[in-house]
Amino acid sequence: MSEKTFAIGRKVRIILLVLAAILFGFSNSFFAWFLFLPMLILVKELPFNKQIFYGLAYGFLSYFFLLLWMLKFSLLALFASCLLYAFYWALIFCLLKFIINKFSILSIFLIPFAITLFEYIRSQGFLGFTYGINAYSQAENIYFIQVADLVGLYGLSFVLNLSSTLLFYAFYHFKKEKFKELIIIFIPFLTLVFGIYIYGFVRIHQQKRIENNAEKITVCAIQNNADPWKGGIDFYEKSLDDLIALSLKAIEENPDIELLVWPETAVVPSILKHYDSQDLRRKRLVNKLLNFIESQKPAFVIGNFNSIDGKDFNSAFYFSPGKNVIPPRPLHYEKKHLVPFCEYFPYKDYFPYFYEKLLKGDTHMWEPGSSDIVFEHSGFKFSTPICFEDTFDYDCRRMVKNGARALVNLSNDAWSKSYRCQKQHLQAAVFRCVENRVPAIRSCSSGQTCIINTYGKITFRIKAFEQNYLVGKLVKLAT
């Protein structure tokens, strides 16, 4: 990389900083191609001793704009998230400055590799979080994302991050004697992008042929537009009445429904715990639910929670009328990848005071599940990533490797009160279908309830924040 610099003052630095943060926070399919350009210019123009300060500011502001919807949930959660990524980006700024100064032309590849590696690392472990990964911005760029079945989420992110880096290189070398050098660099990149789109066109054509020739199952997803944890037994009873009414309407208008899905923790009182409970209202609610399911034809997948040896698990229950409903013996999956601080805190023995504070907040602590389950209904094999889990490529890939041929996602994003939160979640769900070449149905308490086919096209969707249901077809893929 050339040592040419522009002696920019503090005002220009602030403008670059704010512009870079806004681009990140409000990225879309167009911005993604030059997302990191102003950030890289800022890194190059800053002296090394200012990298940490500006890195902290960039990380904090970027995630503030990205996660602005958290304000409706918790100012503390938003601040903590922004602070965490501020420290991450302070380190990344220093690394990028080192790469730009020391590796000249090789930095063209090392810069996007470093940014993409950071995207991968921050998706791992207890604090793993994938919102804001550059490739997710392309969820509606249907032809571009098909290559994710070969290179994955991070392969596509690398291509986008490489685009920012090439534009950064061009910004510092766009003069007559360097024109040939720029052509040599950009032609292979544009050829690569063109090849990605050609692959996408061919792959979509193949998937359409597979789906047209495959046997299908009629599925239904319910969106009851309620946050299941906001209220006591009166609210739980009303919520159940709404779920039953929507389900009855769906079945009456679509008698061929074979599988009906309710959202994450749609039913709050534990079905297994309160089936024969001393708490008469909860017992009555659970028995009302079971009697309803037993009287219907479709199988049901229901979000509930399981209590085992005094430990609570966020669960998905599968009921098949006439087989395992009364008494309740559901097949069940316990959520393995829990939301940090809101659903799970593994360090409670080390920080008991902080853990007590979490319990008193708007949280419900669960234990992580220990095994994956593949359900089967009439030859239709599926797994049930619960909410947060379908934002992680490795969680859903593991389910598919275990034999699932569809993803049935149960989510509750009602707590966010935000369409933008729902959209960011949906972008990840689209990628899971493309990466694994499986369809998905999502039943979400307030949105986005939808059906996604094997090449990432959303074929049915319910408008956010309304009570409704959708009915559609999912293909039965061979194992």
Tab-separated table of C-alpha atoms in Angstrom:
chain	number	residue	atom	x	y	z
A	1	MET	CA	0.000	0.000	0.000
A	2	SER	CA	1.352	3.435	-0.949
A	3	GLU	CA	2.539	5.705	1.848
A	4	LYS	CA	0.676	8.625	0.287
A	5	THR	CA	-1.572	10.270	2.876
A	6	PHE	CA	-3.864	13.264	3.123
A	7	ALA	CA	-3.219	15.409	6.162
A	8	ILE	CA	-6.805	15.345	7.388
A	9	GLY	CA	-7.850	17.389	10.368
A	10	ARG	CA	-10.011	16.495	13.317
A	11	LYS	CA	-13.261	17.558	11.618
A	12	VAL	CA	-12.637	15.297	8.640
A	13	ARG	CA	-11.737	12.428	10.966
A	14	ILE	CA	-15.035	12.872	12.818
A	15	ILE	CA	-16.942	12.984	9.531
A	16	LEU	CA	-15.254	9.772	8.360
A	17	LEU	CA	-15.917	8.133	11.730
A	18	VAL	CA	-19.626	8.989	11.753
A	19	LEU	CA	-20.065	8.085	8.076
A	20	ALA	CA	-18.349	4.725	8.609
A	21	ALA	CA	-20.522	3.966	11.649
A	22	ILE	CA	-23.741	4.931	9.868
A	23	LEU	CA	-22.863	2.776	6.857
A	24	PHE	CA	-22.301	-0.196	9.169
A	25	GLY	CA	-25.387	0.381	11.273
A	26	PHE	CA	-27.732	0.825	8.320
A	27	SER	CA	-26.023	-1.414	5.786
A	28	ASN	CA	-28.032	-2.788	2.882
A	29	SER	CA	-27.324	-4.776	-0.275
A	30	PHE	CA	-25.788	-1.696	-1.970
A	31	PHE	CA	-23.808	-0.196	0.922
A	32	ALA	CA	-22.232	-3.588	1.645
A	33	TRP	CA	-19.939	-3.321	-1.384
A	34	PHE	CA	-18.140	-0.256	0.042
A	35	LEU	CA	-19.109	-0.673	3.700
A	36	PHE	CA	-15.581	-0.371	5.122
A	37	LEU	CA	-14.156	2.215	2.698
A	38	PRO	CA	-14.432	5.302	4.999
A	39	MET	CA	-13.303	3.212	7.974
A	40	LEU	CA	-10.162	2.074	6.115
A	41	ILE	CA	-9.366	5.618	5.007
A	42	LEU	CA	-9.679	6.692	8.641
A	43	VAL	CA	-7.346	3.921	9.803
A	44	LYS	CA	-4.721	4.821	7.204
A	45	GLU	CA	-4.811	8.541	7.928
A	46	LEU	CA	-4.663	8.210	11.715
A	47	PRO	CA	-1.331	7.944	13.545
A	48	PHE	CA	-0.894	4.676	15.388
A	49	ASN	CA	-1.363	6.269	18.820
A	50	LYS	CA	-4.926	7.328	17.918
A	51	GLN	CA	-6.095	3.981	16.551
A	52	ILE	CA	-7.437	2.705	19.875
A	53	PHE	CA	-9.527	5.813	20.577
A	54	TYR	CA	-11.084	5.918	17.122
A	55	GLY	CA	-11.498	2.146	17.089
A	56	LEU	CA	-13.426	2.356	20.359
A	57	ALA	CA	-15.606	5.135	18.955
A	58	TYR	CA	-16.231	3.309	15.658
A	59	GLY	CA	-17.151	0.038	17.377
A	60	PHE	CA	-19.484	1.731	19.829
A	61	LEU	CA	-21.269	3.915	17.260
A	62	SER	CA	-21.524	1.161	14.638
A	63	TYR	CA	-23.310	-1.212	16.961
A	64	PHE	CA	-25.368	1.585	18.454
A	65	PHE	CA	-26.829	2.257	15.016
A	66	LEU	CA	-27.104	-1.462	14.194
A	67	LEU	CA	-28.868	-2.358	17.444
A	68	LEU	CA	-30.810	0.843	17.994
A	69	TRP	CA	-33.967	-1.245	18.384
A	70	MET	CA	-32.594	-2.517	21.712
A	71	LEU	CA	-33.599	0.802	23.262
A	72	LYS	CA	-37.159	-0.507	23.472
A	73	PHE	CA	-35.905	-3.506	25.418
A	74	SER	CA	-33.067	-2.337	27.630
A	75	LEU	CA	-30.729	0.660	27.533
A	76	LEU	CA	-28.262	-1.351	29.634
A	77	ALA	CA	-28.254	-4.235	27.119
A	78	LEU	CA	-27.628	-1.810	24.256
A	79	PHE	CA	-24.822	-0.058	26.118
A	80	ALA	CA	-23.145	-3.343	27.106
A	81	SER	CA	-23.295	-4.666	23.535
A	82	CYS	CA	-21.856	-1.457	22.098
A	83	LEU	CA	-19.109	-1.384	24.713
A	84	LEU	CA	-18.086	-4.976	23.939
A	85	TYR	CA	-17.745	-4.272	20.218
A	86	ALA	CA	-15.968	-1.017	20.929
A	87	PHE	CA	-13.125	-2.994	22.515
A	88	TYR	CA	-13.140	-5.494	19.644
A	89	TRP	CA	-12.830	-2.756	17.033
A	90	ALA	CA	-10.085	-0.960	18.937
A	91	LEU	CA	-7.985	-4.093	18.434
A	92	ILE	CA	-9.060	-4.438	14.794
A	93	PHE	CA	-8.067	-0.814	14.057
A	94	CYS	CA	-4.564	-1.499	15.369
A	95	LEU	CA	-4.307	-4.702	13.346
A	96	LEU	CA	-5.509	-3.015	10.150
A	97	LYS	CA	-3.050	-0.147	10.625
A	98	PHE	CA	-0.230	-2.678	10.982
A	99	ILE	CA	-1.345	-4.518	7.825
A	100	ILE	CA	-1.649	-1.315	5.778
A	101	ASN	CA	1.795	-0.078	6.841
A	102	LYS	CA	3.732	-3.342	6.550
A	103	PHE	CA	2.305	-5.423	3.720
A	104	SER	CA	1.876	-3.098	0.723
A	105	ILE	CA	0.070	-4.896	-2.146
A	106	LEU	CA	-0.537	-8.004	-0.011
A	107	SER	CA	-2.756	-5.880	2.242
A	108	ILE	CA	-5.447	-6.066	-0.460
A	109	PHE	CA	-6.075	-9.637	0.650
A	110	LEU	CA	-5.026	-9.408	4.284
A	111	ILE	CA	-7.446	-6.573	5.102
A	112	PRO	CA	-10.655	-8.406	4.038
A	113	PHE	CA	-9.286	-11.609	5.564
A	114	ALA	CA	-8.791	-9.865	8.930
A	115	ILE	CA	-12.272	-8.299	8.879
A	116	THR	CA	-13.914	-11.577	7.854
A	117	LEU	CA	-11.956	-13.505	10.467
A	118	PHE	CA	-13.245	-11.063	13.075
A	119	GLU	CA	-16.820	-11.670	11.840
A	120	TYR	CA	-16.260	-15.401	12.287
A	121	ILE	CA	-14.631	-15.158	15.715
A	122	ARG	CA	-17.372	-12.948	17.141
A	123	SER	CA	-19.983	-15.555	16.219
A	124	GLN	CA	-18.358	-18.188	18.432
A	125	GLY	CA	-18.697	-19.071	22.104
A	126	PHE	CA	-20.878	-17.763	24.902
A	127	LEU	CA	-20.874	-14.195	23.553
A	128	GLY	CA	-21.396	-15.306	19.957
A	129	PHE	CA	-23.492	-12.850	17.943
A	130	THR	CA	-23.962	-12.727	14.164
A	131	TYR	CA	-26.113	-9.651	13.562
A	132	GLY	CA	-24.158	-7.212	11.397
A	133	ILE	CA	-22.113	-9.752	9.425
A	134	ASN	CA	-21.704	-8.108	6.040
A	135	ALA	CA	-23.034	-10.990	3.944
A	136	TYR	CA	-26.432	-10.878	5.679
A	137	SER	CA	-27.125	-7.598	3.892
A	138	GLN	CA	-27.460	-9.613	0.668
A	139	ALA	CA	-30.346	-11.810	1.840
A	140	GLU	CA	-32.608	-10.402	-0.879
A	141	ASN	CA	-29.853	-10.515	-3.531
A	142	ILE	CA	-31.068	-13.973	-4.433
A	143	TYR	CA	-28.640	-14.798	-7.262
A	144	PHE	CA	-25.567	-13.599	-5.390
A	145	ILE	CA	-26.149	-15.653	-2.236
A	146	GLN	CA	-26.508	-19.061	-3.924
A	147	VAL	CA	-22.772	-19.693	-3.732
A	148	ALA	CA	-23.156	-19.822	0.065
A	149	ASP	CA	-23.743	-23.563	-0.355
A	150	LEU	CA	-20.078	-23.773	-1.445
A	151	VAL	CA	-18.238	-21.011	0.407
A	152	GLY	CA	-20.626	-20.360	3.298
A	153	LEU	CA	-21.617	-17.120	4.945
A	154	TYR	CA	-18.045	-15.974	5.520
A	155	GLY	CA	-16.932	-16.698	1.976
A	156	LEU	CA	-19.530	-14.221	0.741
A	157	SER	CA	-18.554	-11.742	3.427
A	158	PHE	CA	-14.957	-11.975	2.233
A	159	VAL	CA	-16.019	-11.053	-1.308
A	160	LEU	CA	-17.922	-8.004	-0.043
A	161	ASN	CA	-15.089	-6.974	2.272
A	162	LEU	CA	-12.627	-7.410	-0.601
A	163	SER	CA	-14.733	-4.955	-2.616
A	164	SER	CA	-14.324	-2.306	0.105
A	165	THR	CA	-10.586	-2.966	0.182
A	166	LEU	CA	-10.177	-2.676	-3.595
A	167	LEU	CA	-12.032	0.635	-3.586
A	168	PHE	CA	-9.782	1.756	-0.738
A	169	TYR	CA	-6.718	0.782	-2.788
A	170	ALA	CA	-8.110	2.591	-5.837
A	171	PHE	CA	-8.751	5.721	-3.756
A	172	TYR	CA	-5.019	6.014	-3.060
A	173	HIS	CA	-3.755	4.925	-6.491
A	174	PHE	CA	-6.137	6.504	-8.971
A	175	LYS	CA	-3.645	8.364	-11.117
A	176	LYS	CA	-2.524	7.879	-14.686
A	177	GLU	CA	0.586	5.793	-14.103
A	178	LYS	CA	-1.347	3.374	-11.838
A	179	PHE	CA	-4.321	2.856	-14.143
A	180	LYS	CA	-3.046	-0.453	-15.553
A	181	GLU	CA	-2.419	-1.737	-12.057
A	182	LEU	CA	-6.014	-0.945	-11.106
A	183	ILE	CA	-7.329	-2.731	-14.188
A	184	ILE	CA	-5.258	-5.803	-13.366
A	185	ILE	CA	-6.758	-5.868	-9.868
A	186	PHE	CA	-10.393	-5.090	-10.692
A	187	ILE	CA	-10.877	-7.319	-13.735
A	188	PRO	CA	-10.331	-10.585	-11.787
A	189	PHE	CA	-12.615	-9.318	-9.026
A	190	LEU	CA	-15.396	-8.361	-11.417
A	191	THR	CA	-14.955	-11.720	-13.158
A	192	LEU	CA	-15.331	-13.442	-9.785
A	193	VAL	CA	-18.522	-11.517	-9.028
A	194	PHE	CA	-19.889	-12.272	-12.491
A	195	GLY	CA	-19.123	-15.974	-11.934
A	196	ILE	CA	-20.956	-15.888	-8.589
A	197	TYR	CA	-24.077	-14.541	-10.304
A	198	ILE	CA	-23.840	-17.139	-13.079
A	199	TYR	CA	-23.578	-19.876	-10.462
A	200	GLY	CA	-26.609	-18.406	-8.707
A	201	PHE	CA	-28.663	-18.428	-11.894
A	202	VAL	CA	-27.789	-22.073	-12.609
A	203	ARG	CA	-28.298	-23.188	-8.992
A	204	ILE	CA	-31.721	-21.582	-8.702
A	205	HIS	CA	-32.782	-23.306	-11.921
A	206	GLN	CA	-31.623	-26.645	-10.478
A	207	GLN	CA	-33.395	-26.094	-7.174
A	208	LYS	CA	-36.627	-25.147	-8.927
A	209	ARG	CA	-36.504	-28.428	-10.807
A	210	ILE	CA	-35.881	-30.360	-7.588
A	211	GLU	CA	-38.740	-28.630	-5.781
A	212	ASN	CA	-41.169	-29.056	-8.693
A	213	ASN	CA	-40.544	-32.806	-8.775
A	214	ALA	CA	-40.509	-33.408	-5.012
A	215	GLU	CA	-43.354	-34.600	-2.824
A	216	LYS	CA	-44.665	-31.829	-0.579
A	217	ILE	CA	-46.280	-31.424	2.816
A	218	THR	CA	-48.837	-28.756	3.734
A	219	VAL	CA	-47.708	-26.770	6.749
A	220	CYS	CA	-49.159	-23.931	8.792
A	221	ALA	CA	-47.477	-21.347	11.030
A	222	ILE	CA	-49.306	-19.261	13.611
A	223	GLN	CA	-48.426	-15.667	14.532
A	224	ASN	CA	-50.391	-14.628	17.608
A	225	ASN	CA	-48.688	-11.218	18.062
A	226	ALA	CA	-48.037	-11.510	21.790
A	227	ASP	CA	-44.990	-11.557	24.009
A	228	PRO	CA	-45.607	-14.762	25.978
A	229	TRP	CA	-43.774	-13.576	29.096
A	230	LYS	CA	-45.680	-10.329	29.545
A	231	GLY	CA	-48.407	-11.250	32.028
A	232	GLY	CA	-49.669	-13.847	34.456
A	233	ILE	CA	-52.165	-16.663	34.205
A	234	ASP	CA	-54.927	-14.410	32.819
A	235	PHE	CA	-52.695	-13.427	29.939
A	236	TYR	CA	-51.605	-17.047	29.369
A	237	GLU	CA	-55.231	-18.143	29.107
A	238	LYS	CA	-56.075	-15.375	26.638
A	239	SER	CA	-52.978	-16.162	24.597
A	240	LEU	CA	-53.962	-19.837	24.404
A	241	ASP	CA	-57.471	-18.872	23.294
A	242	ASP	CA	-55.976	-16.753	20.494
A	243	LEU	CA	-53.663	-19.569	19.386
A	244	ILE	CA	-56.513	-22.073	19.333
A	245	ALA	CA	-58.821	-19.686	17.449
A	246	LEU	CA	-56.189	-18.980	14.788
A	247	SER	CA	-55.422	-22.693	14.454
A	248	LEU	CA	-59.083	-23.657	14.117
A	249	LYS	CA	-59.584	-21.035	11.432
A	250	ALA	CA	-56.520	-22.261	9.542
A	251	ILE	CA	-57.631	-25.907	9.722
A	252	GLU	CA	-61.198	-25.083	8.732
A	253	GLU	CA	-60.057	-23.164	5.658
A	254	ASN	CA	-57.231	-25.590	4.820
A	255	PRO	CA	-58.245	-29.146	5.816
A	256	ASP	CA	-55.142	-30.603	4.136
A	257	ILE	CA	-52.770	-29.115	6.777
A	258	GLU	CA	-50.488	-31.872	8.078
A	259	LEU	CA	-48.200	-29.950	10.424
A	260	LEU	CA	-49.104	-26.864	12.475
A	261	VAL	CA	-46.460	-24.765	14.228
A	262	TRP	CA	-46.782	-22.348	17.178
A	263	PRO	CA	-44.049	-19.857	18.230
A	264	GLU	CA	-41.348	-20.125	20.868
A	265	THR	CA	-42.840	-20.506	24.389
A	266	ALA	CA	-46.281	-19.852	22.880
A	267	VAL	CA	-47.686	-21.790	25.844
A	268	VAL	CA	-46.011	-20.628	29.049
A	269	PRO	CA	-47.182	-23.001	31.813
A	270	SER	CA	-45.110	-26.154	31.448
A	271	ILE	CA	-47.288	-28.799	29.799
A	272	LEU	CA	-45.541	-31.732	31.445
A	273	LYS	CA	-45.298	-30.092	34.864
A	274	HIS	CA	-48.896	-28.878	35.071
A	275	TYR	CA	-50.750	-31.711	33.336
A	276	ASP	CA	-51.535	-33.130	36.754
A	277	SER	CA	-50.686	-30.105	38.916
A	278	GLN	CA	-52.076	-28.797	42.174
A	279	ASP	CA	-52.306	-25.404	40.494
A	280	LEU	CA	-55.834	-25.784	39.126
A	281	ARG	CA	-55.796	-22.881	36.667
A	282	ARG	CA	-52.559	-24.011	35.042
A	283	LYS	CA	-53.762	-27.599	35.039
A	284	ARG	CA	-56.993	-26.510	33.368
A	285	LEU	CA	-55.094	-24.496	30.759
A	286	VAL	CA	-52.790	-27.406	29.916
A	287	ASN	CA	-55.658	-29.865	29.642
A	288	LYS	CA	-57.594	-27.459	27.429
A	289	LEU	CA	-54.599	-27.337	25.126
A	290	LEU	CA	-54.139	-31.112	25.040
A	291	ASN	CA	-57.835	-31.784	24.442
A	292	PHE	CA	-57.753	-29.344	21.549
A	293	ILE	CA	-54.717	-30.999	19.939
A	294	GLU	CA	-56.169	-34.475	20.425
A	295	SER	CA	-59.355	-33.427	18.602
A	296	GLN	CA	-57.478	-32.247	15.488
A	297	LYS	CA	-55.972	-34.013	12.506
A	298	PRO	CA	-52.583	-32.218	12.034
A	299	ALA	CA	-49.534	-32.823	14.149
A	300	PHE	CA	-48.434	-29.846	16.256
A	301	VAL	CA	-45.039	-28.327	17.051
A	302	ILE	CA	-45.400	-26.067	20.085
A	303	GLY	CA	-42.997	-23.830	21.956
A	304	ASN	CA	-43.139	-24.618	25.677
A	305	PHE	CA	-40.661	-25.331	28.431
A	306	ASN	CA	-39.581	-28.542	29.985
A	307	SER	CA	-38.604	-29.023	33.631
A	308	ILE	CA	-36.181	-31.857	34.362
A	309	ASP	CA	-34.694	-32.386	37.825
A	310	GLY	CA	-35.537	-28.828	38.811
A	311	LYS	CA	-33.950	-27.317	35.692
A	312	ASP	CA	-35.931	-25.421	33.058
A	313	PHE	CA	-35.357	-25.850	29.334
A	314	ASN	CA	-36.662	-23.780	26.438
A	315	SER	CA	-38.286	-26.521	24.388
A	316	ALA	CA	-40.101	-27.455	21.215
A	317	PHE	CA	-42.732	-30.219	21.678
A	318	TYR	CA	-44.025	-32.438	18.888
A	319	PHE	CA	-47.536	-33.844	19.394
A	320	SER	CA	-49.254	-36.316	17.096
A	321	PRO	CA	-53.005	-36.706	17.846
A	322	GLY	CA	-53.955	-40.214	18.920
A	323	LYS	CA	-50.355	-41.118	19.749
A	324	ASN	CA	-48.658	-38.982	22.403
A	325	VAL	CA	-51.071	-36.215	23.440
A	326	ILE	CA	-53.068	-37.598	26.399
A	327	PRO	CA	-51.283	-38.250	28.651
A	328	PRO	CA	-48.611	-35.914	27.231
A	329	ARG	CA	-45.536	-37.761	26.001
A	330	PRO	CA	-44.231	-35.328	23.385
A	331	LEU	CA	-41.043	-35.760	21.447
A	332	HIS	CA	-39.024	-32.733	22.439
A	333	TYR	CA	-35.967	-30.660	21.652
A	334	GLU	CA	-34.284	-28.423	24.211
A	335	LYS	CA	-32.664	-25.222	22.940
A	336	LYS	CA	-28.887	-25.598	23.036
A	337	HIS	CA	-27.663	-22.155	21.989
A	338	LEU	CA	-29.091	-19.722	24.502
A	339	VAL	CA	-29.003	-15.913	24.370
A	340	PRO	CA	-26.185	-14.665	26.633
A	341	PHE	CA	-27.324	-12.793	29.760
A	342	CYS	CA	-31.013	-12.993	28.759
A	343	GLU	CA	-31.381	-16.787	28.779
A	344	TYR	CA	-28.101	-18.134	30.087
A	345	PHE	CA	-25.189	-17.062	32.271
A	346	PRO	CA	-22.656	-19.846	32.908
A	347	TYR	CA	-20.648	-17.854	35.452
A	348	LYS	CA	-23.304	-17.518	38.144
A	349	ASP	CA	-21.097	-19.249	40.728
A	350	TYR	CA	-18.347	-16.659	40.145
A	351	PHE	CA	-20.599	-13.606	39.915
A	352	PRO	CA	-23.655	-14.382	42.096
A	353	TYR	CA	-24.560	-10.726	42.639
A	354	PHE	CA	-24.612	-10.013	38.907
A	355	TYR	CA	-26.628	-13.196	38.311
A	356	GLU	CA	-29.248	-12.071	40.838
A	357	LYS	CA	-29.497	-8.766	38.998
A	358	LEU	CA	-30.126	-10.638	35.747
A	359	LEU	CA	-32.854	-12.721	37.352
A	360	LYS	CA	-34.618	-9.576	38.519
A	361	GLY	CA	-34.517	-8.091	35.024
A	362	ASP	CA	-36.620	-8.953	31.970
A	363	THR	CA	-35.029	-12.395	31.661
A	364	HIS	CA	-35.756	-16.070	32.186
A	365	MET	CA	-32.751	-18.278	32.711
A	366	TRP	CA	-32.685	-21.700	31.082
A	367	GLU	CA	-30.336	-24.640	31.005
A	368	PRO	CA	-28.862	-25.476	27.594
A	369	GLY	CA	-30.041	-28.682	25.958
A	370	SER	CA	-27.565	-31.466	25.321
A	371	SER	CA	-28.746	-33.232	22.167
A	372	ASP	CA	-30.142	-32.627	18.702
A	373	ILE	CA	-33.441	-34.163	17.668
A	374	VAL	CA	-34.701	-34.901	14.160
A	375	PHE	CA	-38.490	-35.153	14.118
A	376	GLU	CA	-40.338	-37.034	11.401
A	377	HIS	CA	-43.913	-36.646	10.229
A	378	SER	CA	-45.144	-38.634	7.221
A	379	GLY	CA	-41.640	-38.840	5.775
A	380	PHE	CA	-40.935	-35.155	6.453
A	381	LYS	CA	-37.750	-34.909	8.544
A	382	PHE	CA	-37.102	-31.653	10.346
A	383	SER	CA	-35.306	-30.042	13.255
A	384	THR	CA	-36.474	-27.085	15.320
A	385	PRO	CA	-33.877	-24.351	15.870
A	386	ILE	CA	-35.429	-22.122	18.504
A	387	CYS	CA	-35.261	-18.368	17.897
A	388	PHE	CA	-31.612	-17.221	18.191
A	389	GLU	CA	-30.320	-20.588	16.937
A	390	ASP	CA	-31.150	-20.018	13.276
A	391	THR	CA	-28.806	-17.012	13.223
A	392	PHE	CA	-25.831	-19.395	13.568
A	393	ASP	CA	-24.662	-21.300	10.505
A	394	TYR	CA	-22.955	-24.031	12.511
A	395	ASP	CA	-26.026	-24.819	14.645
A	396	CYS	CA	-28.260	-25.407	11.625
A	397	ARG	CA	-25.527	-27.195	9.668
A	398	ARG	CA	-25.206	-29.655	12.542
A	399	MET	CA	-28.959	-30.309	12.468
A	400	VAL	CA	-28.886	-31.011	8.752
A	401	LYS	CA	-25.875	-33.314	9.115
A	402	ASN	CA	-27.858	-35.242	11.705
A	403	GLY	CA	-30.593	-35.921	9.150
A	404	ALA	CA	-32.955	-32.932	9.154
A	405	ARG	CA	-34.270	-32.001	5.696
A	406	ALA	CA	-36.144	-28.892	6.799
A	407	LEU	CA	-35.883	-26.272	9.529
A	408	VAL	CA	-38.943	-25.459	11.621
A	409	ASN	CA	-38.036	-22.320	13.518
A	410	LEU	CA	-39.975	-21.170	16.594
A	411	SER	CA	-39.153	-17.568	17.514
A	412	ASN	CA	-40.150	-14.780	19.847
A	413	ASP	CA	-38.891	-11.362	18.777
A	414	ALA	CA	-41.910	-9.627	20.310
A	415	TRP	CA	-39.744	-8.382	23.178
A	416	SER	CA	-37.898	-6.051	20.781
A	417	LYS	CA	-41.073	-4.327	19.535
A	418	SER	CA	-39.080	-3.717	16.367
A	419	TYR	CA	-39.530	-4.585	12.707
A	420	ARG	CA	-35.814	-3.911	12.189
A	421	CYS	CA	-34.885	-6.579	14.715
A	422	GLN	CA	-37.187	-9.024	12.950
A	423	LYS	CA	-35.644	-8.193	9.580
A	424	GLN	CA	-32.089	-8.744	10.829
A	425	HIS	CA	-33.159	-12.113	12.233
A	426	LEU	CA	-34.883	-13.078	8.981
A	427	GLN	CA	-31.793	-12.243	6.918
A	428	ALA	CA	-29.876	-14.907	8.825
A	429	ALA	CA	-32.677	-17.455	8.415
A	430	VAL	CA	-32.587	-17.015	4.634
A	431	PHE	CA	-28.897	-17.947	4.588
A	432	ARG	CA	-29.512	-21.148	6.570
A	433	CYS	CA	-31.774	-22.422	3.771
A	434	VAL	CA	-29.283	-21.591	1.020
A	435	GLU	CA	-26.257	-22.992	2.868
A	436	ASN	CA	-27.953	-26.323	3.571
A	437	ARG	CA	-30.373	-26.504	0.601
A	438	VAL	CA	-33.342	-27.112	2.863
A	439	PRO	CA	-36.661	-25.262	3.200
A	440	ALA	CA	-37.797	-23.555	6.393
A	441	ILE	CA	-41.001	-22.481	8.042
A	442	ARG	CA	-40.818	-19.853	10.782
A	443	SER	CA	-43.542	-19.364	13.381
A	444	CYS	CA	-42.754	-16.109	15.179
A	445	SER	CA	-44.812	-14.502	17.903
A	446	SER	CA	-44.902	-11.074	16.214
A	447	GLY	CA	-42.950	-11.610	12.960
A	448	GLN	CA	-41.329	-12.550	10.636
A	449	THR	CA	-43.533	-15.622	10.197
A	450	CYS	CA	-42.797	-17.011	6.755
A	451	ILE	CA	-41.857	-19.912	4.502
A	452	ILE	CA	-38.441	-19.938	2.808
A	453	ASN	CA	-37.597	-22.331	-0.016
A	454	THR	CA	-34.332	-24.151	-0.695
A	455	TYR	CA	-32.760	-21.240	-2.550
A	456	GLY	CA	-33.674	-18.564	-0.038
A	457	LYS	CA	-36.805	-17.131	-1.601
A	458	ILE	CA	-39.532	-16.122	0.859
A	459	THR	CA	-42.661	-17.642	-0.656
A	460	PHE	CA	-45.195	-16.717	2.051
A	461	ARG	CA	-44.979	-14.082	4.783
A	462	ILE	CA	-47.313	-12.592	7.391
A	463	LYS	CA	-47.220	-8.851	7.991
A	464	ALA	CA	-45.440	-7.980	11.226
A	465	PHE	CA	-47.357	-7.233	14.433
A	466	GLU	CA	-50.661	-8.766	13.436
A	467	GLN	CA	-52.509	-11.916	14.466
A	468	ASN	CA	-52.653	-14.242	11.499
A	469	TYR	CA	-51.544	-17.565	10.086
A	470	LEU	CA	-50.003	-18.757	6.855
A	471	VAL	CA	-50.360	-22.043	4.991
A	472	GLY	CA	-47.962	-23.302	2.358
A	473	LYS	CA	-46.037	-26.252	0.992
A	474	LEU	CA	-42.617	-27.525	1.987
A	475	VAL	CA	-40.750	-30.102	-0.053
A	476	LYS	CA	-39.953	-33.501	1.408
A	477	LEU	CA	-36.287	-33.922	0.578
A	478	ALA	CA	-34.644	-37.316	0.557
A	479	THR	CA	-32.124	-38.119	3.259
